[in-house]
Amino acid sequence: GIMIQLPIPRDFLRGRSKWELIDLIDPKKDIDGMVESSEFVSATVKGVMKILDVIARIRQPAETKQSQKQGVQTKWRILSQFDVSEIASPRRAGLAMTEINKFMNNIRVRFAPSPTGFLHIGSLRACLFDYLIAKTLGGKLILRIEDTDKKREVIGAVEGLINILDWVGIKFDEGPGSIVAAINGAQANINKDVGGFGPYTQSERVKIYKEQAERLLKKGAAYRCFCSEARLKEMRESQQAKKLPPRYDRACRNLSEGDMAKKLAKNEPFVVRQKMPLDGEIIAHDELRGDIKFAARDLDDQVLVKTDGLPTYQFASVVDDHLMQISHVLRGDEWIPSFPKNILLYQGFGWQPPKFIHLTLTLN
Ligand code: GLU
């Protein structure tokens, strides 16, 4: 069996007989509950659960029995990461619980599929990890639909997504009302978002991206590029012919205020590009791989907002992950080459990045 030694708050023991404590640990006497001293109680996991359950019940009277049990189990797992010996009084135990609740409230993991086809098995695998991390740490699982690539959108993809997630049995705590209701099988208001961080469908967030792009332009971390499609094509072809990597030549990066104003007055279409550092090294931290180093000279001034005003994945995902207070981003490792650009974007905004976990790809 598993033996766990849990220091019990002294005040909790005061005035209770040894038998009362054994009863508390093991009311059915089906486990070995044993009081070793007035300060320490050794018990099996079940006994520890019982004690945490008592503490949790005091803290959270509104919880239902089932979710309370799960909550207590999760709290125990999290508590084991804290220095339990620090808890020397019910007040300290209460503070620890407050800390744990705070910790759990801060765990927000998102699954962010694009409706560009049938849900890939690799995406589903990422979703399972999202679910496991969110639930192991007592946090929330959020569904976000990344539908800004209108050219690649496939009719019926969202329905396919609903069917698969419904079959897998994963439930979401937040997301677009109609989709979450269909997946969770709940009677939710299908016209309303579930959760307070919506809208959860990117095409409904265009105004937010516009505002954030303006902020980034003002901060000098991005610039407007008025280069025509024809010019960019010509540039790409000439780079290919010279066997150079395709890269924007930064022609608009240093446009004068006057030229810019003229172009804007003429309503010339533009994209917003990220201003990459010209030299140095960018370090991006992945929870599995540690620090990954990238040379700034290899980074392209990528497009953040397209001429139609829609954001690219690179921009929308950073803005949304920040505004939705996402704590962990799990995604395929095909995103590692652009990972430093994401980190630079967080820096440009002055935001703290979430924890990134890049998963190996599942091919076919
Ligand atoms: N929408 C992206 C995709 O489907 C999500 C990647 C991510 O999780 O950030 O590939």
mmCIF file of C-alpha atoms and ligand atoms in Angstrom:
data_model
loop_
_atom_site.group_PDB
_atom_site.id
_atom_site.type_symbol
_atom_site.label_atom_id
_atom_site.label_comp_id
_atom_site.label_asym_id
_atom_site.label_seq_id
_atom_site.Cartn_x
_atom_site.Cartn_y
_atom_site.Cartn_z
ATOM 1 C CA GLY A 1 0.000 0.000 0.000
ATOM 2 C CA ILE A 2 0.902 3.652 -0.147
ATOM 3 C CA MET A 3 1.847 5.312 3.099
ATOM 4 C CA ILE A 4 1.593 9.050 3.396
ATOM 5 C CA GLN A 5 2.648 11.078 6.372
ATOM 6 C CA LEU A 6 0.692 14.274 6.702
ATOM 7 C CA PRO A 7 1.444 16.806 9.375
ATOM 8 C CA ILE A 8 -1.888 17.734 10.867
ATOM 9 C CA PRO A 9 -2.434 21.212 12.283
ATOM 10 C CA ARG A 10 -1.830 21.031 16.050
ATOM 11 C CA ASP A 11 -5.024 22.917 16.832
ATOM 12 C CA PHE A 12 -6.929 20.381 14.822
ATOM 13 C CA LEU A 13 -5.706 17.612 17.115
ATOM 14 C CA ARG A 14 -6.261 19.468 20.343
ATOM 15 C CA GLY A 15 -9.066 17.984 22.391
ATOM 16 C CA ARG A 16 -9.603 15.027 20.076
ATOM 17 C CA SER A 17 -8.953 11.532 21.288
ATOM 18 C CA LYS A 18 -6.772 9.132 19.358
ATOM 19 C CA TRP A 19 -9.897 7.090 18.544
ATOM 20 C CA GLU A 20 -11.749 10.095 17.240
ATOM 21 C CA LEU A 21 -8.826 10.772 14.893
ATOM 22 C CA ILE A 22 -8.701 7.191 13.670
ATOM 23 C CA ASP A 23 -12.400 7.433 13.074
ATOM 24 C CA LEU A 24 -11.870 10.611 11.090
ATOM 25 C CA ILE A 25 -9.189 9.029 8.946
ATOM 26 C CA ASP A 26 -10.952 5.752 8.470
ATOM 27 C CA PRO A 27 -14.592 5.717 9.543
ATOM 28 C CA LYS A 28 -15.229 2.334 7.934
ATOM 29 C CA LYS A 29 -12.054 0.853 9.441
ATOM 30 C CA ASP A 30 -11.191 -0.598 6.033
ATOM 31 C CA ILE A 31 -7.784 1.018 5.928
ATOM 32 C CA ASP A 32 -4.930 1.184 8.362
ATOM 33 C CA GLY A 33 -5.323 4.399 10.227
ATOM 34 C CA MET A 34 -2.736 4.830 12.912
ATOM 35 C CA VAL A 35 -1.957 7.767 15.158
ATOM 36 C CA GLU A 36 1.778 7.852 15.664
ATOM 37 C CA SER A 37 2.173 10.944 17.781
ATOM 38 C CA SER A 38 0.122 13.923 18.759
ATOM 39 C CA GLU A 39 1.462 15.834 15.787
ATOM 40 C CA PHE A 40 1.703 13.328 12.984
ATOM 41 C CA VAL A 41 -0.847 10.991 11.590
ATOM 42 C CA SER A 42 0.121 8.292 9.146
ATOM 43 C CA ALA A 43 -2.626 7.146 6.911
ATOM 44 C CA THR A 44 -3.240 5.714 3.512
ATOM 45 C CA VAL A 45 -4.131 8.048 0.662
ATOM 46 C CA LYS A 46 -7.787 7.534 1.492
ATOM 47 C CA GLY A 47 -7.246 8.809 4.981
ATOM 48 C CA VAL A 48 -5.450 11.886 3.732
ATOM 49 C CA MET A 49 -8.290 12.514 1.321
ATOM 50 C CA LYS A 50 -10.697 12.401 4.199
ATOM 51 C CA ILE A 51 -8.818 15.104 6.072
ATOM 52 C CA LEU A 52 -8.525 17.289 2.991
ATOM 53 C CA ASP A 53 -12.184 16.675 2.369
ATOM 54 C CA VAL A 54 -12.964 18.100 5.807
ATOM 55 C CA ILE A 55 -10.862 21.186 5.087
ATOM 56 C CA ALA A 56 -12.390 21.575 1.621
ATOM 57 C CA ARG A 57 -15.917 21.258 2.999
ATOM 58 C CA ILE A 58 -15.273 24.109 5.379
ATOM 59 C CA ARG A 59 -13.929 26.207 2.516
ATOM 60 C CA GLN A 60 -16.440 25.323 -0.200
ATOM 61 C CA PRO A 61 -19.861 24.484 1.200
ATOM 62 C CA ALA A 62 -21.589 25.082 -2.147
ATOM 63 C CA GLU A 63 -19.879 22.266 -4.044
ATOM 64 C CA THR A 64 -21.792 19.125 -4.891
ATOM 65 C CA LYS A 65 -20.601 15.819 -3.450
ATOM 66 C CA GLN A 66 -19.171 14.396 -6.682
ATOM 67 C CA SER A 67 -17.340 17.512 -7.804
ATOM 68 C CA GLN A 68 -16.198 18.049 -4.220
ATOM 69 C CA LYS A 69 -14.575 14.631 -4.205
ATOM 70 C CA GLN A 70 -12.788 15.349 -7.489
ATOM 71 C CA GLY A 71 -11.869 18.790 -6.228
ATOM 72 C CA VAL A 72 -10.364 17.335 -3.066
ATOM 73 C CA GLN A 73 -8.341 14.800 -5.045
ATOM 74 C CA THR A 74 -6.995 17.531 -7.276
ATOM 75 C CA LYS A 75 -6.259 19.745 -4.302
ATOM 76 C CA TRP A 76 -4.329 16.918 -2.705
ATOM 77 C CA ARG A 77 -2.191 16.494 -5.808
ATOM 78 C CA ILE A 78 -1.500 20.208 -5.839
ATOM 79 C CA LEU A 79 -0.960 20.368 -2.093
ATOM 80 C CA SER A 80 1.770 17.773 -2.487
ATOM 81 C CA GLN A 81 3.721 20.390 -4.481
ATOM 82 C CA PHE A 82 3.622 22.767 -1.530
ATOM 83 C CA ASP A 83 5.672 22.438 1.604
ATOM 84 C CA VAL A 84 2.990 20.870 3.742
ATOM 85 C CA SER A 85 5.158 20.994 6.854
ATOM 86 C CA GLU A 86 4.672 24.761 6.691
ATOM 87 C CA ILE A 87 1.040 24.314 7.592
ATOM 88 C CA ALA A 88 1.061 24.501 11.364
ATOM 89 C CA SER A 89 -2.361 25.884 12.195
ATOM 90 C CA PRO A 90 -5.883 25.888 10.771
ATOM 91 C CA ARG A 91 -5.260 29.482 9.735
ATOM 92 C CA ARG A 92 -2.177 28.376 7.777
ATOM 93 C CA ALA A 93 -4.134 25.437 6.350
ATOM 94 C CA GLY A 94 -6.796 27.936 5.276
ATOM 95 C CA LEU A 95 -4.153 30.132 3.656
ATOM 96 C CA ALA A 96 -2.734 27.105 1.858
ATOM 97 C CA MET A 97 -6.187 26.280 0.555
ATOM 98 C CA THR A 98 -6.631 29.868 -0.614
ATOM 99 C CA GLU A 99 -3.300 29.573 -2.425
ATOM 100 C CA ILE A 100 -4.388 26.304 -3.987
ATOM 101 C CA ASN A 101 -7.700 27.756 -5.109
ATOM 102 C CA LYS A 102 -5.867 30.712 -6.610
ATOM 103 C CA PHE A 103 -3.464 28.350 -8.353
ATOM 104 C CA MET A 104 -6.368 26.334 -9.749
ATOM 105 C CA ASN A 105 -8.193 29.452 -10.963
ATOM 106 C CA ASN A 106 -5.077 30.436 -12.877
ATOM 107 C CA ILE A 107 -4.894 27.183 -14.815
ATOM 108 C CA ARG A 108 -6.559 27.791 -18.163
ATOM 109 C CA VAL A 109 -5.777 25.537 -21.114
ATOM 110 C CA ARG A 110 -7.241 26.009 -24.564
ATOM 111 C CA PHE A 111 -7.934 23.739 -27.502
ATOM 112 C CA ALA A 112 -7.925 25.892 -30.627
ATOM 113 C CA PRO A 113 -8.864 23.976 -33.774
ATOM 114 C CA SER A 114 -9.299 25.573 -37.192
ATOM 115 C CA PRO A 115 -12.336 24.476 -39.202
ATOM 116 C CA THR A 116 -10.205 23.737 -42.256
ATOM 117 C CA GLY A 117 -11.028 20.051 -42.587
ATOM 118 C CA PHE A 118 -11.603 16.867 -40.670
ATOM 119 C CA LEU A 119 -10.126 17.014 -37.142
ATOM 120 C CA HIS A 120 -6.632 15.551 -37.415
ATOM 121 C CA ILE A 121 -5.683 12.741 -35.026
ATOM 122 C CA GLY A 122 -2.686 14.861 -33.914
ATOM 123 C CA SER A 123 -5.013 17.722 -32.948
ATOM 124 C CA LEU A 124 -7.185 15.313 -31.023
ATOM 125 C CA ARG A 125 -4.077 14.059 -29.238
ATOM 126 C CA ALA A 126 -3.207 17.675 -28.340
ATOM 127 C CA CYS A 127 -6.753 18.090 -27.057
ATOM 128 C CA LEU A 128 -6.349 15.061 -24.783
ATOM 129 C CA PHE A 129 -3.183 16.601 -23.321
ATOM 130 C CA ASP A 130 -5.021 19.924 -22.928
ATOM 131 C CA TYR A 131 -7.747 18.122 -21.032
ATOM 132 C CA LEU A 132 -5.324 16.147 -18.850
ATOM 133 C CA ILE A 133 -3.236 19.183 -17.916
ATOM 134 C CA ALA A 134 -6.295 21.326 -17.202
ATOM 135 C CA LYS A 135 -7.992 18.706 -15.070
ATOM 136 C CA THR A 136 -4.876 17.422 -13.276
ATOM 137 C CA LEU A 137 -4.178 20.944 -12.107
ATOM 138 C CA GLY A 138 -7.816 21.666 -11.291
ATOM 139 C CA GLY A 139 -8.197 24.278 -14.032
ATOM 140 C CA LYS A 140 -10.455 25.081 -16.959
ATOM 141 C CA LEU A 141 -10.561 23.687 -20.482
ATOM 142 C CA ILE A 142 -11.460 26.250 -23.117
ATOM 143 C CA LEU A 143 -12.548 25.764 -26.719
ATOM 144 C CA ARG A 144 -11.592 28.453 -29.221
ATOM 145 C CA ILE A 145 -12.472 28.253 -32.903
ATOM 146 C CA GLU A 146 -9.682 29.700 -35.053
ATOM 147 C CA ASP A 147 -11.544 30.521 -38.249
ATOM 148 C CA THR A 148 -9.671 33.496 -39.654
ATOM 149 C CA ASP A 149 -8.330 31.606 -42.679
ATOM 150 C CA LYS A 150 -11.560 31.960 -44.624
ATOM 151 C CA LYS A 151 -9.996 30.649 -47.862
ATOM 152 C CA ARG A 152 -9.284 27.258 -46.298
ATOM 153 C CA GLU A 153 -12.506 26.919 -44.315
ATOM 154 C CA VAL A 154 -14.428 23.706 -44.985
ATOM 155 C CA ILE A 155 -18.201 23.458 -44.653
ATOM 156 C CA GLY A 156 -19.173 20.892 -42.033
ATOM 157 C CA ALA A 157 -15.808 21.005 -40.241
ATOM 158 C CA VAL A 158 -17.343 22.361 -37.024
ATOM 159 C CA GLU A 159 -20.038 19.655 -37.064
ATOM 160 C CA GLY A 160 -17.294 17.044 -37.532
ATOM 161 C CA LEU A 161 -15.410 18.539 -34.598
ATOM 162 C CA ILE A 162 -18.520 18.382 -32.407
ATOM 163 C CA ASN A 163 -19.150 14.722 -33.315
ATOM 164 C CA ILE A 164 -15.598 13.649 -32.587
ATOM 165 C CA LEU A 165 -15.270 15.537 -29.287
ATOM 166 C CA ASP A 166 -18.701 14.285 -28.228
ATOM 167 C CA TRP A 167 -17.581 10.721 -29.007
ATOM 168 C CA VAL A 168 -14.314 11.171 -27.082
ATOM 169 C CA GLY A 169 -16.290 12.481 -24.115
ATOM 170 C CA ILE A 170 -14.253 15.602 -23.392
ATOM 171 C CA LYS A 171 -16.275 18.398 -21.836
ATOM 172 C CA PHE A 172 -15.378 22.080 -22.084
ATOM 173 C CA ASP A 173 -15.714 24.682 -19.349
ATOM 174 C CA GLU A 174 -15.744 27.631 -21.761
ATOM 175 C CA GLY A 175 -16.279 28.204 -25.462
ATOM 176 C CA PRO A 176 -18.818 29.225 -28.110
ATOM 177 C CA GLY A 177 -22.301 28.515 -26.665
ATOM 178 C CA SER A 178 -23.755 26.444 -29.504
ATOM 179 C CA ILE A 179 -20.653 24.263 -29.905
ATOM 180 C CA VAL A 180 -20.025 23.720 -26.193
ATOM 181 C CA ALA A 181 -23.705 22.870 -25.675
ATOM 182 C CA ALA A 182 -23.562 20.287 -28.476
ATOM 183 C CA ILE A 183 -20.319 18.711 -27.197
ATOM 184 C CA ASN A 184 -21.205 18.753 -23.511
ATOM 185 C CA GLY A 185 -24.739 17.586 -24.257
ATOM 186 C CA ALA A 186 -25.985 20.314 -21.949
ATOM 187 C CA GLN A 187 -28.958 22.579 -22.204
ATOM 188 C CA ALA A 188 -26.867 25.712 -22.568
ATOM 189 C CA ASN A 189 -28.070 28.928 -24.123
ATOM 190 C CA ILE A 190 -26.750 28.317 -27.610
ATOM 191 C CA ASN A 191 -26.675 32.003 -28.469
ATOM 192 C CA LYS A 192 -24.446 32.890 -25.575
ATOM 193 C CA ASP A 193 -20.804 32.169 -24.855
ATOM 194 C CA VAL A 194 -20.068 29.787 -22.031
ATOM 195 C CA GLY A 195 -17.520 31.671 -19.905
ATOM 196 C CA GLY A 196 -16.537 35.282 -19.411
ATOM 197 C CA PHE A 197 -13.714 35.621 -21.967
ATOM 198 C CA GLY A 198 -15.682 35.499 -25.227
ATOM 199 C CA PRO A 199 -16.307 35.700 -28.055
ATOM 200 C CA TYR A 200 -14.543 32.360 -28.461
ATOM 201 C CA THR A 201 -14.766 32.302 -32.261
ATOM 202 C CA GLN A 202 -11.990 34.352 -33.820
ATOM 203 C CA SER A 203 -14.051 35.737 -36.703
ATOM 204 C CA GLU A 204 -16.181 37.466 -34.051
ATOM 205 C CA ARG A 205 -13.109 39.133 -32.518
ATOM 206 C CA VAL A 206 -11.967 41.228 -35.484
ATOM 207 C CA LYS A 207 -12.558 44.497 -33.607
ATOM 208 C CA ILE A 208 -10.302 43.282 -30.767
ATOM 209 C CA TYR A 209 -7.477 42.409 -33.193
ATOM 210 C CA LYS A 210 -7.801 45.802 -34.866
ATOM 211 C CA GLU A 211 -7.440 47.576 -31.515
ATOM 212 C CA GLN A 212 -4.480 45.433 -30.510
ATOM 213 C CA ALA A 213 -2.767 45.970 -33.889
ATOM 214 C CA GLU A 214 -3.139 49.724 -33.374
ATOM 215 C CA ARG A 215 -1.540 49.390 -29.931
ATOM 216 C CA LEU A 216 1.383 47.455 -31.375
ATOM 217 C CA LEU A 217 1.874 50.026 -34.158
ATOM 218 C CA LYS A 218 1.949 52.795 -31.551
ATOM 219 C CA LYS A 219 4.499 50.862 -29.508
ATOM 220 C CA GLY A 220 6.720 50.621 -32.597
ATOM 221 C CA ALA A 221 6.777 46.825 -32.585
ATOM 222 C CA ALA A 222 4.925 46.612 -35.927
ATOM 223 C CA TYR A 223 4.564 48.648 -39.137
ATOM 224 C CA ARG A 224 2.205 49.066 -42.067
ATOM 225 C CA CYS A 225 3.355 47.560 -45.344
ATOM 226 C CA PHE A 226 1.770 48.841 -48.577
ATOM 227 C CA CYS A 227 3.694 46.565 -50.976
ATOM 228 C CA SER A 228 1.486 45.167 -53.727
ATOM 229 C CA GLU A 229 0.892 41.457 -54.278
ATOM 230 C CA ALA A 230 2.717 41.794 -57.625
ATOM 231 C CA ARG A 231 5.841 43.285 -55.996
ATOM 232 C CA LEU A 232 5.914 40.587 -53.319
ATOM 233 C CA LYS A 233 5.534 37.848 -55.963
ATOM 234 C CA GLU A 234 8.396 39.252 -58.009
ATOM 235 C CA MET A 235 10.553 39.469 -54.886
ATOM 236 C CA ARG A 236 9.785 35.856 -53.931
ATOM 237 C CA GLU A 237 10.597 34.576 -57.412
ATOM 238 C CA SER A 238 13.906 36.403 -57.562
ATOM 239 C CA GLN A 239 14.848 35.046 -54.094
ATOM 240 C CA GLN A 240 13.933 31.531 -55.203
ATOM 241 C CA ALA A 241 16.058 31.885 -58.345
ATOM 242 C CA LYS A 242 19.010 32.906 -56.144
ATOM 243 C CA LYS A 243 18.248 29.993 -53.792
ATOM 244 C CA LEU A 244 17.646 32.430 -50.932
ATOM 245 C CA PRO A 245 14.950 31.846 -48.313
ATOM 246 C CA PRO A 246 11.786 33.822 -49.183
ATOM 247 C CA ARG A 247 11.820 36.907 -47.009
ATOM 248 C CA TYR A 248 10.175 40.338 -47.108
ATOM 249 C CA ASP A 249 12.840 42.936 -47.965
ATOM 250 C CA ARG A 250 11.524 45.408 -45.336
ATOM 251 C CA ALA A 251 10.957 48.153 -47.913
ATOM 252 C CA CYS A 252 8.108 49.695 -45.906
ATOM 253 C CA ARG A 253 9.822 49.382 -42.537
ATOM 254 C CA ASN A 254 11.271 52.859 -42.706
ATOM 255 C CA LEU A 255 8.569 54.732 -44.604
ATOM 256 C CA SER A 256 8.556 58.403 -43.633
ATOM 257 C CA GLU A 257 5.585 59.761 -41.699
ATOM 258 C CA GLY A 258 4.693 61.872 -44.741
ATOM 259 C CA ASP A 259 4.722 58.956 -47.235
ATOM 260 C CA MET A 260 2.688 56.881 -44.821
ATOM 261 C CA ALA A 261 0.078 59.629 -44.374
ATOM 262 C CA LYS A 262 -0.219 60.024 -48.162
ATOM 263 C CA LYS A 263 -0.791 56.315 -48.673
ATOM 264 C CA LEU A 264 -3.354 56.180 -45.897
ATOM 265 C CA ALA A 265 -5.162 59.227 -47.331
ATOM 266 C CA LYS A 266 -5.324 57.451 -50.705
ATOM 267 C CA ASN A 267 -6.829 54.417 -48.953
ATOM 268 C CA GLU A 268 -4.053 52.176 -50.217
ATOM 269 C CA PRO A 269 -4.485 48.656 -48.841
ATOM 270 C CA PHE A 270 -1.860 47.561 -46.321
ATOM 271 C CA VAL A 271 -0.868 44.658 -44.122
ATOM 272 C CA VAL A 272 0.582 45.012 -40.609
ATOM 273 C CA ARG A 273 3.981 43.383 -40.208
ATOM 274 C CA GLN A 274 5.909 42.501 -37.060
ATOM 275 C CA LYS A 275 9.183 44.376 -36.655
ATOM 276 C CA MET A 276 11.821 41.746 -35.907
ATOM 277 C CA PRO A 277 15.117 42.641 -34.221
ATOM 278 C CA LEU A 278 17.919 42.879 -36.801
ATOM 279 C CA ASP A 279 20.517 40.992 -34.784
ATOM 280 C CA GLY A 280 21.066 39.096 -31.563
ATOM 281 C CA GLU A 281 19.524 35.951 -30.205
ATOM 282 C CA ILE A 282 15.993 35.173 -29.079
ATOM 283 C CA ILE A 283 15.464 32.577 -26.381
ATOM 284 C CA ALA A 284 12.087 30.880 -26.285
ATOM 285 C CA HIS A 285 11.337 28.529 -23.412
ATOM 286 C CA ASP A 286 9.488 25.283 -23.997
ATOM 287 C CA GLU A 287 8.408 23.276 -20.953
ATOM 288 C CA LEU A 288 9.601 20.009 -22.494
ATOM 289 C CA ARG A 289 12.661 21.130 -24.426
ATOM 290 C CA GLY A 290 13.956 23.928 -22.203
ATOM 291 C CA ASP A 291 15.399 27.089 -23.749
ATOM 292 C CA ILE A 292 15.484 27.120 -27.555
ATOM 293 C CA LYS A 293 17.781 29.679 -29.177
ATOM 294 C CA PHE A 294 17.079 31.438 -32.468
ATOM 295 C CA ALA A 295 19.156 33.938 -34.438
ATOM 296 C CA ALA A 296 17.255 37.175 -35.095
ATOM 297 C CA ARG A 297 18.706 37.428 -38.624
ATOM 298 C CA ASP A 298 16.699 34.310 -39.610
ATOM 299 C CA LEU A 299 13.351 35.893 -38.737
ATOM 300 C CA ASP A 300 11.071 37.385 -41.360
ATOM 301 C CA ASP A 301 8.954 40.480 -40.663
ATOM 302 C CA GLN A 302 5.844 38.340 -40.735
ATOM 303 C CA VAL A 303 2.333 39.549 -41.524
ATOM 304 C CA LEU A 304 0.124 39.984 -38.458
ATOM 305 C CA VAL A 305 -2.967 41.510 -40.053
ATOM 306 C CA LYS A 306 -3.902 40.895 -43.674
ATOM 307 C CA THR A 307 -5.271 43.473 -46.177
ATOM 308 C CA ASP A 308 -8.836 42.327 -45.445
ATOM 309 C CA GLY A 309 -8.302 43.247 -41.768
ATOM 310 C CA LEU A 310 -8.274 39.620 -40.635
ATOM 311 C CA PRO A 311 -5.398 38.547 -38.385
ATOM 312 C CA THR A 312 -3.001 35.723 -39.131
ATOM 313 C CA TYR A 313 -2.783 32.760 -36.747
ATOM 314 C CA GLN A 314 0.467 34.199 -35.354
ATOM 315 C CA PHE A 315 -1.221 37.405 -34.250
ATOM 316 C CA ALA A 316 -4.672 36.177 -33.252
ATOM 317 C CA SER A 317 -3.391 33.288 -31.147
ATOM 318 C CA VAL A 318 -1.057 35.515 -29.105
ATOM 319 C CA VAL A 319 -3.725 38.198 -28.559
ATOM 320 C CA ASP A 320 -6.349 35.622 -27.624
ATOM 321 C CA ASP A 321 -4.099 33.530 -25.404
ATOM 322 C CA HIS A 322 -3.261 36.694 -23.481
ATOM 323 C CA LEU A 323 -6.778 38.140 -23.266
ATOM 324 C CA MET A 324 -8.275 34.751 -22.388
ATOM 325 C CA GLN A 325 -5.632 34.403 -19.641
ATOM 326 C CA ILE A 326 -4.384 31.077 -20.979
ATOM 327 C CA SER A 327 -1.761 29.508 -18.725
ATOM 328 C CA HIS A 328 -0.583 26.605 -20.926
ATOM 329 C CA VAL A 329 -0.351 26.431 -24.711
ATOM 330 C CA LEU A 330 -0.033 22.905 -26.083
ATOM 331 C CA ARG A 331 0.444 22.648 -29.822
ATOM 332 C CA GLY A 332 2.275 20.656 -32.478
ATOM 333 C CA ASP A 333 6.002 21.184 -32.929
ATOM 334 C CA GLU A 334 5.434 22.514 -36.453
ATOM 335 C CA TRP A 335 5.021 25.841 -34.623
ATOM 336 C CA ILE A 336 8.571 25.828 -33.183
ATOM 337 C CA PRO A 337 10.142 27.801 -36.105
ATOM 338 C CA SER A 338 7.715 30.678 -35.454
ATOM 339 C CA PHE A 339 7.887 30.317 -31.654
ATOM 340 C CA PRO A 340 10.506 33.138 -31.264
ATOM 341 C CA LYS A 341 8.188 35.455 -33.224
ATOM 342 C CA ASN A 342 5.416 34.733 -30.712
ATOM 343 C CA ILE A 343 7.742 35.457 -27.803
ATOM 344 C CA LEU A 344 8.814 38.742 -29.449
ATOM 345 C CA LEU A 345 5.160 39.646 -29.895
ATOM 346 C CA TYR A 346 4.516 39.109 -26.186
ATOM 347 C CA GLN A 347 7.532 41.320 -25.489
ATOM 348 C CA GLY A 348 6.274 43.950 -27.938
ATOM 349 C CA PHE A 349 2.982 44.124 -26.089
ATOM 350 C CA GLY A 350 4.688 43.940 -22.691
ATOM 351 C CA TRP A 351 2.776 40.773 -21.806
ATOM 352 C CA GLN A 352 3.916 37.699 -19.882
ATOM 353 C CA PRO A 353 3.813 34.648 -22.200
ATOM 354 C CA PRO A 354 1.998 31.482 -21.090
ATOM 355 C CA LYS A 355 3.846 28.191 -20.638
ATOM 356 C CA PHE A 356 4.467 26.564 -24.040
ATOM 357 C CA ILE A 357 4.537 22.823 -24.611
ATOM 358 C CA HIS A 358 5.277 21.689 -28.158
ATOM 359 C CA LEU A 359 4.066 18.176 -28.850
ATOM 360 C CA THR A 360 5.617 15.828 -31.386
ATOM 361 C CA LEU A 361 3.606 15.569 -34.585
ATOM 362 C CA THR A 362 1.373 12.638 -35.382
ATOM 363 C CA LEU A 363 1.807 11.976 -39.087
ATOM 364 C CA ASN A 364 -1.205 10.374 -40.753
HETATM 365 N N1 GLU B 1 -5.545 26.713 -35.019
HETATM 366 C C1 GLU B 1 -4.266 26.089 -34.881
HETATM 367 C C2 GLU B 1 -4.280 24.773 -35.619
HETATM 368 O O1 GLU B 1 -5.362 24.227 -35.812
HETATM 369 C C3 GLU B 1 -4.001 25.837 -33.432
HETATM 370 C C4 GLU B 1 -2.583 25.759 -33.043
HETATM 371 C C5 GLU B 1 -2.478 26.092 -31.570
HETATM 372 O O2 GLU B 1 -2.950 25.299 -30.759
HETATM 373 O O3 GLU B 1 -1.987 27.173 -31.239
HETATM 374 O O4 GLU B 1 -3.253 24.280 -36.010
#
